[in-house]
């Protein structure tokens, strides 16, 4: 099955370690920054319902596909697919290369701009802990000044990249597994504590009502497509991150259970973060939940300072955001490092250092505000990756898993379950062969504007005025 010696490339020592690493990858800025603001824009409860549907129907089947490909292939995404599609001859090899290279390139590019945004969260964390001379915490302009000051943005991005490279260099077991096993439970504890805190100090009831009472009037087709796209993004799908982590897994009889757990925990974090953030937003008279992308970096700090112990709470909160972004960035770098280690036999530290340095360079170009034509490199890369490369990568992985990998391999995660496993396996194969590719293709067509004329005929969702440029516009 596996071509390389598994112990030489590293392993997760425990299933819990794998689970926490995968949850760490999934839980990121997507959950804490993006989910709340798109939910706010699309009016809350109804959007949440659609999102849950997308997670179960498209996210979960693809998540299982990625993990099982990694587990059975036992290598980086390209190597794993090549091994598993051997029987399909040239066509199998071609799709493996296409899918693998796409994933490697996409995760490389994504890490560059993700690290810049993550750098902003590092800044806000440091800022909440200690004062920064001449700047007043809670002033909404801080975000604009910081993110557009080349030096500050570059320093923060550099610190964050060093943290990421450091952990990946330490290896799968001593670096990634150790960190995620420690951080993820802390992250959950912080979120739970924050929920209790806002329960006493802010409008938790109103926030929960907003999240869970569906109002279908704001729900157009673009909300559905947005939900589908986000289901992909939030579960770290389409870039081989879950394939790579799956390749360090020892047993496959928990892949189903783990996939469900990853999707549930990821959703739980998004909902909890949303509940906390909206509780704070509703506490202030006249503020709307549809504040847009600036919700996390402009609205929240301004609100925190007015709350009891606000400075401390802000520090804890931004610490949590840094954790979440860190464990996601690690998995992005690991896709590339696994590729370099498995395909080119590079020592891990050389791969992590070398690739990390290249990503850092590209990130610096984003941080100092390099523009390509009309758009900034930061926004351009984000658009390219989130809108196109990610769904296309997901489509390719679904096709490879559904049509090229032998059922003996792809269904192996179901085989330990008696009777029900067989039916579940059939259902999964149907979803991954037909439903996922069709739905993902619809998202891709929507991204390239194929439905624009039709969507325009519908009522557009609430447009926000005077809002800052979306820092990770998707
Ligand atoms: N899931 C991450 C988040 O919610 C972002 C992400 C998308 C990602 N694709 C990824 C992370 C691939 C790691 C690997 O923020």
Coordinates of C-alpha atoms in Angstrom, one line a residue, residues 68 196 431:
X68 CA -9.2 7.9 3.5
X196 CA -20.5 32.4 30.2
X431 CA -22.7 11.4 -3.0

